Short mmCIF file of C-alpha atoms and ligand atoms in Angstrom, two decimals:
data_model
loop_
_atom_site.label_atom_id
_atom_site.label_comp_id
_atom_site.label_asym_id
_atom_site.label_seq_id
_atom_site.Cartn_x
_atom_site.Cartn_y
_atom_site.Cartn_z
CA MET A 1 -32.59 14.48 -20.52
CA GLN A 2 -31.40 11.91 -17.91
CA ASN A 3 -33.93 9.63 -16.53
CA PRO A 4 -35.34 11.00 -13.15
CA ASP A 5 -35.73 7.50 -11.86
CA LEU A 6 -31.95 7.16 -11.91
CA THR A 7 -31.79 9.77 -9.06
CA GLU A 8 -34.44 8.02 -7.07
CA GLN A 9 -32.58 4.69 -7.50
CA PHE A 10 -29.23 6.23 -6.49
CA LEU A 11 -30.65 7.84 -3.26
CA ASP A 12 -32.41 4.63 -2.39
CA ASP A 13 -29.11 2.66 -2.92
CA VAL A 14 -27.38 5.16 -0.65
CA LYS A 15 -29.94 4.84 2.10
CA LYS A 16 -29.77 1.14 1.99
CA PHE A 17 -26.03 0.79 1.57
CA THR A 18 -24.36 -1.86 3.73
CA ASP A 19 -21.40 -3.07 1.62
CA PHE A 20 -18.86 -2.48 4.36
CA GLY A 21 -21.00 -3.64 7.25
CA THR A 22 -22.52 -0.56 8.54
CA THR A 23 -25.84 1.03 7.80
CA THR A 24 -26.47 4.52 6.52
CA ARG A 25 -27.31 7.14 9.15
CA LEU A 26 -30.03 9.66 8.01
CA TRP A 27 -30.71 12.96 9.64
CA ASN A 28 -31.89 16.47 8.81
CA ASP A 29 -30.00 19.60 9.71
CA ASP A 30 -31.54 23.02 8.87
CA GLY A 31 -33.70 21.31 6.28
CA ILE A 32 -30.72 19.52 4.67
CA PRO A 33 -30.90 15.77 4.42
CA TYR A 34 -27.72 14.14 5.47
CA MET A 35 -26.65 10.60 4.67
CA ALA A 36 -23.57 9.10 6.23
CA ASN A 37 -21.87 5.71 6.00
CA GLU A 38 -18.59 4.17 4.82
CA PHE A 39 -19.46 4.30 1.13
CA TRP A 40 -15.82 3.68 -0.12
CA THR A 41 -12.95 2.60 1.87
CA SER A 42 -9.17 1.80 1.82
CA SER A 43 -10.02 -1.87 2.44
CA GLN A 44 -12.01 -1.91 -0.86
CA ARG A 45 -10.29 -3.34 -3.99
CA LYS A 46 -7.45 -1.01 -4.85
CA SER A 47 -7.94 1.50 -7.40
CA HIS A 48 -6.30 1.14 -10.90
CA PRO A 49 -2.45 1.70 -10.67
CA LEU A 50 -2.73 4.49 -13.31
CA HIS A 51 -4.07 6.63 -10.50
CA GLU A 52 -0.87 6.36 -8.47
CA ILE A 53 0.39 9.83 -9.11
CA SER A 54 0.54 11.91 -5.96
CA TYR A 55 -1.09 15.33 -5.82
CA ARG A 56 -1.86 17.60 -2.82
CA ALA A 57 -5.40 17.23 -1.55
CA CYS A 58 -6.42 14.75 -4.30
CA PHE A 59 -9.34 12.41 -3.54
CA LYS A 60 -9.33 8.66 -3.75
CA ALA A 61 -10.42 7.22 -7.10
CA GLN A 62 -13.24 5.36 -5.23
CA LEU A 63 -15.01 8.69 -4.70
CA PRO A 64 -15.69 9.60 -8.29
CA GLY A 65 -16.10 5.76 -8.93
CA PHE A 66 -19.06 5.70 -6.56
CA PHE A 67 -20.86 8.37 -8.52
CA ILE A 68 -19.68 7.44 -12.07
CA ASP A 69 -20.83 3.81 -11.71
CA ARG A 70 -24.14 4.70 -10.42
CA LEU A 71 -25.13 7.92 -12.26
CA THR A 72 -23.62 7.55 -15.85
CA LYS A 73 -23.47 4.95 -18.56
CA ILE A 74 -20.72 4.08 -21.06
CA GLY A 75 -19.91 7.08 -23.31
CA ASP A 76 -21.23 9.77 -21.08
CA GLY A 77 -19.34 12.93 -20.40
CA VAL A 78 -17.84 13.13 -16.87
CA LEU A 79 -16.18 16.49 -15.77
CA ASP A 80 -13.97 17.79 -12.99
CA PRO A 81 -13.61 21.55 -13.39
CA PHE A 82 -10.76 21.51 -10.65
CA MET A 83 -9.16 18.22 -11.75
CA GLY A 84 -5.87 18.39 -9.93
CA ARG A 85 -4.07 15.12 -10.84
CA GLY A 86 -7.20 14.17 -12.85
CA THR A 87 -8.66 11.57 -10.65
CA THR A 88 -12.25 12.05 -11.98
CA PRO A 89 -11.45 12.09 -15.64
CA LEU A 90 -9.14 9.17 -15.26
CA GLN A 91 -11.65 7.16 -13.39
CA ALA A 92 -14.18 8.12 -16.08
CA ALA A 93 -11.89 6.84 -18.81
CA LEU A 94 -11.22 3.58 -16.95
CA SER A 95 -14.99 3.08 -16.87
CA GLY A 96 -15.51 3.82 -20.55
CA ARG A 97 -16.90 7.31 -20.12
CA MET A 98 -15.77 10.40 -21.80
CA PRO A 99 -13.09 12.06 -19.68
CA ILE A 100 -13.39 15.79 -19.27
CA GLY A 101 -11.02 17.87 -17.17
CA ASN A 102 -9.94 21.49 -16.41
CA ASP A 103 -7.74 23.08 -13.94
CA ILE A 104 -6.22 26.54 -13.70
CA ASN A 105 -2.72 25.00 -13.52
CA PRO A 106 -1.37 23.61 -16.88
CA LEU A 107 0.40 20.96 -14.68
CA SER A 108 -2.88 19.11 -14.38
CA ALA A 109 -3.21 18.30 -18.03
CA ILE A 110 0.43 17.34 -18.22
CA LEU A 111 -0.14 14.89 -15.27
CA LEU A 112 -3.33 13.33 -16.89
CA GLU A 113 -3.08 13.28 -20.60
CA PRO A 114 -0.50 10.59 -21.00
CA ARG A 115 -2.24 8.34 -18.50
CA LEU A 116 -5.51 8.41 -20.59
CA ASN A 117 -3.78 6.67 -23.62
CA PRO A 118 -0.45 5.35 -22.25
CA PRO A 119 2.34 4.16 -24.47
CA SER A 120 3.94 0.72 -24.10
CA LEU A 121 6.83 -0.07 -21.68
CA ASN A 122 8.92 -0.84 -24.73
CA GLN A 123 8.34 2.54 -26.33
CA ILE A 124 9.22 4.21 -22.97
CA GLY A 125 12.37 2.22 -22.42
CA GLN A 126 13.51 2.83 -26.08
CA ARG A 127 12.88 6.57 -25.86
CA LEU A 128 14.71 6.81 -22.51
CA GLN A 129 17.78 5.38 -24.14
CA GLU A 130 17.40 7.93 -27.05
CA ILE A 131 17.35 11.01 -24.87
CA PRO A 132 20.75 12.48 -24.29
CA ILE A 133 20.26 13.31 -20.68
CA GLU A 134 23.95 13.19 -19.80
CA LYS A 135 24.47 16.21 -21.98
CA GLY A 136 22.43 18.32 -19.51
CA ILE A 137 23.88 21.69 -18.34
CA ILE A 138 23.10 22.66 -14.83
CA GLU A 139 21.37 26.05 -14.83
CA ARG A 140 19.88 25.75 -11.34
CA ASP A 141 22.71 24.78 -9.10
CA ASP A 142 20.58 25.75 -6.06
CA LEU A 143 18.54 22.55 -6.80
CA SER A 144 21.46 20.48 -5.52
CA VAL A 145 19.81 20.64 -2.05
CA PHE A 146 17.50 18.06 -3.37
CA PHE A 147 19.56 16.05 -5.83
CA GLY A 148 23.05 14.57 -6.34
CA LYS A 149 25.20 16.53 -8.84
CA GLN A 150 24.99 14.02 -11.62
CA THR A 151 21.29 13.49 -11.06
CA LEU A 152 20.79 17.13 -11.30
CA ARG A 153 22.70 17.24 -14.54
CA ASP A 154 20.44 14.45 -16.04
CA ILE A 155 17.37 16.16 -14.84
CA HIS A 156 18.40 19.27 -16.63
CA GLY A 157 19.30 17.16 -19.80
CA LEU A 158 15.84 15.57 -19.77
CA ARG A 159 14.13 18.77 -19.10
CA SER A 160 15.71 20.79 -21.82
CA TRP A 161 15.17 17.98 -24.34
CA LEU A 162 11.39 17.87 -23.43
CA LEU A 163 11.08 21.66 -23.56
CA GLN A 164 12.76 21.65 -27.00
CA ARG A 165 10.50 18.88 -28.23
CA GLU A 166 7.51 20.87 -26.92
CA ALA A 167 8.68 24.19 -28.57
CA SER A 168 9.33 22.48 -31.95
CA GLY A 169 5.94 20.81 -31.76
CA SER A 170 7.42 17.29 -32.06
CA ILE A 171 6.52 16.20 -28.57
CA ASP A 172 4.55 12.98 -28.64
CA ILE A 173 2.69 10.68 -26.20
CA VAL A 174 5.93 8.77 -25.26
CA ASP A 175 7.72 12.09 -24.32
CA LYS A 176 4.64 13.23 -22.40
CA TRP A 177 4.58 10.01 -20.47
CA ILE A 178 8.27 10.40 -19.57
CA ARG A 179 7.66 14.03 -18.53
CA MET A 180 4.67 13.05 -16.42
CA VAL A 181 6.65 10.31 -14.53
CA ALA A 182 9.62 12.57 -14.04
CA ILE A 183 7.53 15.17 -12.57
CA ASN A 184 6.12 12.66 -10.24
CA ARG A 185 9.47 11.31 -9.16
CA LEU A 186 11.28 14.68 -8.46
CA THR A 187 10.98 14.72 -4.73
CA GLY A 188 9.88 12.12 -2.22
CA HIS A 189 11.11 10.29 0.77
CA SER A 190 11.97 6.81 -0.46
CA ILE A 191 14.40 5.14 -2.86
CA GLY A 192 12.20 5.40 -5.93
CA TYR A 193 12.52 9.20 -6.17
CA LEU A 194 15.10 11.33 -7.80
CA SER A 195 15.83 13.34 -4.74
CA GLY A 196 17.49 12.28 -1.53
CA ARG A 197 15.17 12.44 1.50
CA THR A 198 12.63 15.25 1.27
CA LEU A 199 9.11 15.87 2.28
CA PRO A 200 6.28 13.89 0.57
CA PRO A 201 6.31 14.02 -3.25
CA ASN A 202 3.25 16.25 -3.61
CA GLN A 203 4.75 18.96 -1.32
CA ALA A 204 8.05 20.33 -2.57
CA VAL A 205 9.57 22.42 0.20
CA SER A 206 11.52 25.53 -0.58
CA ILE A 207 15.19 25.57 -1.25
CA ARG A 208 15.75 27.31 2.10
CA SER A 209 13.68 24.68 4.04
CA GLN A 210 15.42 21.79 2.38
CA ALA A 211 18.81 23.28 3.13
CA LYS A 212 17.81 23.45 6.86
CA ILE A 213 16.59 19.81 6.64
CA ASN A 214 19.99 18.87 5.14
CA ILE A 215 21.96 20.66 7.86
CA ARG A 216 19.71 19.02 10.57
CA ASN A 217 20.32 15.65 9.13
CA ASN A 218 23.98 16.31 8.45
CA ILE A 219 23.53 15.65 4.64
CA GLN A 220 26.52 17.22 2.72
CA GLU A 221 25.50 15.76 -0.67
CA GLN A 222 22.37 14.14 -1.91
CA PRO A 223 22.68 10.55 -3.21
CA GLU A 224 22.95 9.88 -6.89
CA LYS A 225 19.88 8.35 -8.72
CA ASN A 226 19.66 6.68 -12.10
CA VAL A 227 17.06 8.86 -13.76
CA ARG A 228 16.24 6.24 -16.54
CA SER A 229 15.80 3.42 -14.15
CA VAL A 230 13.68 5.51 -11.68
CA ILE A 231 11.37 6.59 -14.57
CA LEU A 232 11.21 3.13 -16.07
CA LYS A 233 10.45 1.42 -12.66
CA LYS A 234 7.54 3.84 -11.86
CA SER A 235 6.20 3.29 -15.51
CA GLN A 236 6.24 -0.47 -14.81
CA SER A 237 4.22 0.04 -11.70
CA LEU A 238 1.74 2.46 -13.30
CA LEU A 239 1.20 0.13 -16.27
CA LYS A 240 1.06 -3.17 -14.37
CA GLN A 241 -2.68 -3.58 -15.01
CA GLY A 242 -2.65 -2.45 -18.64
CA ASN A 243 -4.38 0.39 -20.27
CA PRO A 244 -7.74 2.08 -19.72
CA LEU A 245 -10.81 0.71 -21.47
CA LEU A 246 -11.59 2.13 -24.83
CA HIS A 247 -13.11 5.53 -24.09
CA PRO A 248 -14.28 8.49 -26.09
CA PRO A 249 -11.60 11.13 -26.82
CA ALA A 250 -10.82 13.32 -23.71
CA ILE A 251 -11.53 17.04 -23.41
CA LEU A 252 -8.85 18.73 -21.36
CA SER A 253 -8.70 22.42 -20.73
CA THR A 254 -6.56 24.96 -18.74
CA GLY A 255 -8.28 27.81 -17.23
CA LEU A 256 -10.78 29.06 -14.73
CA ALA A 257 -13.49 26.51 -13.53
CA ARG A 258 -16.13 29.32 -13.84
CA ASN A 259 -15.52 29.59 -17.67
CA ILE A 260 -14.72 26.45 -19.57
CA HIS A 261 -15.38 27.93 -22.92
CA ILE A 262 -14.29 24.95 -24.99
CA LEU A 263 -17.12 22.92 -23.53
CA PRO A 264 -20.54 23.16 -25.39
CA ASP A 265 -23.80 23.71 -23.57
CA SER A 266 -25.39 20.49 -22.19
CA SER A 267 -22.39 18.24 -22.92
CA VAL A 268 -21.67 16.77 -19.50
CA THR A 269 -23.76 14.09 -17.64
CA LEU A 270 -21.92 14.10 -14.32
CA VAL A 271 -19.59 16.49 -12.54
CA VAL A 272 -17.41 15.16 -9.60
CA THR A 273 -15.18 17.78 -8.20
CA SER A 274 -13.58 19.39 -5.18
CA PRO A 275 -12.41 22.97 -5.26
CA PRO A 276 -9.69 24.59 -3.22
CA PHE A 277 -10.85 24.69 0.45
CA LEU A 278 -10.42 28.30 1.39
CA ASP A 279 -6.54 28.89 1.95
CA ILE A 280 -5.92 25.42 3.39
CA VAL A 281 -3.56 24.27 0.70
CA ASP A 282 -0.87 26.34 -1.05
CA TYR A 283 -1.11 24.71 -4.57
CA ALA A 284 1.45 26.98 -6.09
CA GLY A 285 4.00 26.50 -3.28
CA ASP A 286 3.45 22.75 -3.28
CA ASN A 287 3.96 22.41 -6.95
CA TRP A 288 6.84 24.92 -7.73
CA LEU A 289 9.39 22.33 -8.50
CA ARG A 290 7.09 20.35 -10.72
CA CYS A 291 6.19 23.51 -12.57
CA TRP A 292 9.80 24.41 -13.00
CA PHE A 293 10.45 21.07 -14.60
CA ALA A 294 7.46 21.36 -16.86
CA GLY A 295 8.50 25.03 -17.86
CA ILE A 296 5.40 26.55 -16.31
CA ASP A 297 5.82 29.99 -14.68
CA ILE A 298 3.64 29.38 -11.65
CA SER A 299 3.60 33.12 -10.72
CA ASN A 300 1.33 33.72 -13.73
CA VAL A 301 -1.14 30.95 -12.70
CA SER A 302 -3.97 32.56 -10.71
CA ILE A 303 -4.87 29.75 -8.33
CA ASP A 304 -7.81 30.51 -6.11
CA ILE A 305 -6.94 31.07 -2.46
CA HIS A 306 -9.82 32.43 -0.36
CA LYS A 307 -9.29 33.61 3.18
CA GLY A 308 -12.96 34.71 3.67
CA ILE A 309 -16.06 32.62 3.59
CA GLN A 310 -18.13 35.12 1.44
CA ALA A 311 -15.46 35.18 -1.40
CA TRP A 312 -15.24 31.42 -1.40
CA LYS A 313 -19.04 31.14 -1.62
CA ILE A 314 -19.13 33.51 -4.58
CA MET A 315 -16.55 31.49 -6.33
CA VAL A 316 -18.61 28.28 -5.71
CA LYS A 317 -21.69 30.09 -7.04
CA GLU A 318 -19.94 31.21 -10.14
CA VAL A 319 -18.72 27.62 -10.80
CA LEU A 320 -22.26 26.24 -10.15
CA ILE A 321 -23.57 28.60 -12.85
CA GLU A 322 -21.07 27.33 -15.30
CA MET A 323 -21.77 23.73 -14.41
CA ALA A 324 -25.50 24.37 -14.91
CA ARG A 325 -24.70 25.45 -18.57
CA VAL A 326 -22.48 22.47 -19.44
CA LEU A 327 -24.73 19.79 -17.67
CA VAL A 328 -27.54 17.91 -19.49
CA PRO A 329 -30.96 18.37 -17.94
CA GLY A 330 -31.24 15.69 -15.18
CA GLY A 331 -27.40 15.43 -14.90
CA HIS A 332 -25.72 15.49 -11.52
CA ILE A 333 -23.03 17.24 -9.53
CA ALA A 334 -21.17 15.65 -6.72
CA PHE A 335 -19.37 18.56 -5.12
CA GLU A 336 -16.83 17.42 -2.49
CA VAL A 337 -15.46 19.56 0.33
CA GLY A 338 -13.33 18.56 3.26
CA GLU A 339 -13.64 19.31 6.92
CA VAL A 340 -11.68 22.56 7.58
CA ARG A 341 -10.86 24.67 10.60
CA LYS A 342 -11.68 21.97 13.08
CA GLY A 343 -15.14 21.58 11.72
CA THR A 344 -16.11 25.23 12.72
CA ILE A 345 -16.75 26.05 9.12
CA MET A 346 -19.22 23.69 7.33
CA LEU A 347 -18.19 24.19 3.71
CA GLU A 348 -20.89 21.78 2.59
CA LYS A 349 -23.62 24.16 3.90
CA LEU A 350 -22.01 27.08 2.00
CA VAL A 351 -22.13 25.01 -1.16
CA TRP A 352 -25.76 24.11 -0.47
CA GLU A 353 -26.62 27.95 0.01
CA ALA A 354 -24.62 28.86 -3.07
CA ALA A 355 -26.93 26.50 -5.17
CA CYS A 356 -29.98 28.52 -4.11
CA GLY A 357 -31.72 30.26 -6.92
CA LEU A 358 -29.81 28.17 -9.50
CA PRO A 359 -31.36 25.64 -11.78
CA TYR A 360 -30.67 22.67 -9.45
CA GLU A 361 -32.69 20.32 -7.29
CA LYS A 362 -30.64 20.06 -4.00
CA LEU A 363 -30.74 16.31 -3.19
CA ALA A 364 -28.70 15.55 -0.10
CA ILE A 365 -25.31 15.87 1.70
CA ILE A 366 -23.59 12.62 1.63
CA ILE A 367 -20.68 11.97 4.05
CA ASN A 368 -18.20 9.32 3.56
CA GLU A 369 -16.69 8.37 6.99
CA GLN A 370 -13.26 6.99 6.25
CA ASN A 371 -10.33 5.67 8.23
CA PHE A 372 -7.29 7.90 8.06
CA THR A 373 -4.46 6.86 5.85
CA LYS A 374 -1.10 6.35 7.17
CA THR A 375 0.35 9.26 5.12
CA ALA A 376 -2.16 11.67 6.43
CA ASN A 377 -1.33 10.82 10.06
CA MET A 378 2.35 10.85 9.42
CA TRP A 379 2.20 14.45 8.06
CA GLY A 380 0.29 15.80 10.92
CA VAL A 381 -3.42 15.59 10.18
CA ASP A 382 -5.12 14.15 13.19
CA ASN A 383 -8.38 12.26 12.67
CA ASN A 384 -11.43 14.24 13.90
CA SER A 385 -9.53 17.26 15.04
CA LYS A 386 -8.02 19.21 12.02
CA GLY A 387 -7.30 19.01 8.31
CA THR A 388 -9.72 17.28 5.97
CA ASN A 389 -10.75 13.98 7.30
CA THR A 390 -14.32 13.18 5.91
CA ASN A 391 -15.49 13.54 2.41
CA ARG A 392 -18.64 15.77 2.51
CA ILE A 393 -20.47 15.75 -0.79
CA VAL A 394 -23.25 17.96 -1.82
CA LEU A 395 -25.34 16.23 -4.42
CA LEU A 396 -27.31 18.33 -6.93
CA ARG A 397 -29.32 17.52 -9.85
CA ARG A 398 -29.62 19.83 -12.88
CA VAL A 399 -33.42 20.49 -13.55
C1 SAM B 1 -8.57 20.05 -4.22
S1 SAM B 1 -7.65 20.24 -5.59
C2 SAM B 1 -8.41 19.08 -6.69
C3 SAM B 1 -7.92 17.71 -6.58
C4 SAM B 1 -8.55 16.68 -7.43
N1 SAM B 1 -9.84 16.38 -6.94
C5 SAM B 1 -7.67 15.41 -7.43
O1 SAM B 1 -8.15 14.33 -7.13
O2 SAM B 1 -6.51 15.57 -7.78
C6 SAM B 1 -8.14 21.78 -6.28
C7 SAM B 1 -7.58 22.21 -7.55
O3 SAM B 1 -8.11 23.39 -8.02
C8 SAM B 1 -7.29 24.11 -8.80
N2 SAM B 1 -7.67 25.51 -9.01
C9 SAM B 1 -7.60 26.44 -8.13
N3 SAM B 1 -8.22 27.62 -8.47
C10 SAM B 1 -8.82 27.29 -9.73
C11 SAM B 1 -9.76 27.88 -10.60
N4 SAM B 1 -10.21 29.13 -10.36
N5 SAM B 1 -10.13 27.14 -11.63
C12 SAM B 1 -9.74 25.99 -11.91
N6 SAM B 1 -8.92 25.34 -11.06
C13 SAM B 1 -8.45 25.95 -9.98
C14 SAM B 1 -5.84 23.85 -8.25
O4 SAM B 1 -4.83 23.95 -9.06
C15 SAM B 1 -6.09 22.40 -7.62
O5 SAM B 1 -5.46 21.55 -8.67
#
């Protein structure tokens, strides 16, 4: 049982929060207590570089950090049942908590696992030299819309070597690290990526769209990149602040958030999560190239996309029921939703309603008012008009 005083202390801290110069606004809407302020911000100390793996609709590490620091202690289990790139479990590990993560897409565990216990740069450099990437045979010539011919050959070489290591059971943490970095570097719009100029790294466009982009920009052939140096350089950057703290072994699973069967009852102290927001993001489409590289058949992954509000609310309720099973009494859920459809649908209220009749005390909706990032503006999300621009977090306590 977690100490109830901790909840009181937390809510008191939130109400009195002035770290970034503004005071918390409190109001009540339909009986729901709201608390809004800038609780975390881009001007805050940067998050650990190990977080710097792009993923569509990921949240900033400061978000789970805010709750982990205040609502858990060293060694406690911290779960995200929709972990994406694994921001919550990684932040938990960096704070000495037990990282626990789940996602329907096997890509998530592939992106997270090696960052929880990274190998050394020496090991990575040495392994990169050992892998015979130049022996690659191009099976997907259509991918040359993204990559130079030689680069494409090397990507195939690396991919088939990794898939063989996986199939034979000899894949180790160094291979997994290299796979994670390669996946992250596949497409992007700057020099440090394996592709030529494309859309942002977390949003691979289709081959047809890339072909059109190439015609528009008069690109006949994409530039060649050195696969080994691109991977090594990104590894240096990810590892520049060293490894996570010692933390209890991670529990990672792949499956539905509403049934994380490998997790025992009452094994989690805090859940920090954000589910898919209706049909706003096409996770399968955005990750198709990454999944190809990892040998994942994305058409077999049943990623939730909900057009209707009722179906979304049922999904949330089912997940909250599962969270009630795995949480310790007194444990908390911080359930984040973005602003969608120009603020006409208040997803946070749907989460609040979905928690009715379940064994939770509904504490508050906490809103982080944040400045928009450059990337978000650049890719067409206007502040206060569309897209997801504030973090709205429903805070629940397991009774
Ligand atoms: C908003 S993203 C989470 C991003 C995450 N907070 C991060 O920082 O990277 C939602 C995630 O839910 C996953 N997902 C969709 N349907 C799911 C389901 N039924 N069960 C588990 N995960 C699911 C998607 O694959 C996606 O990674």
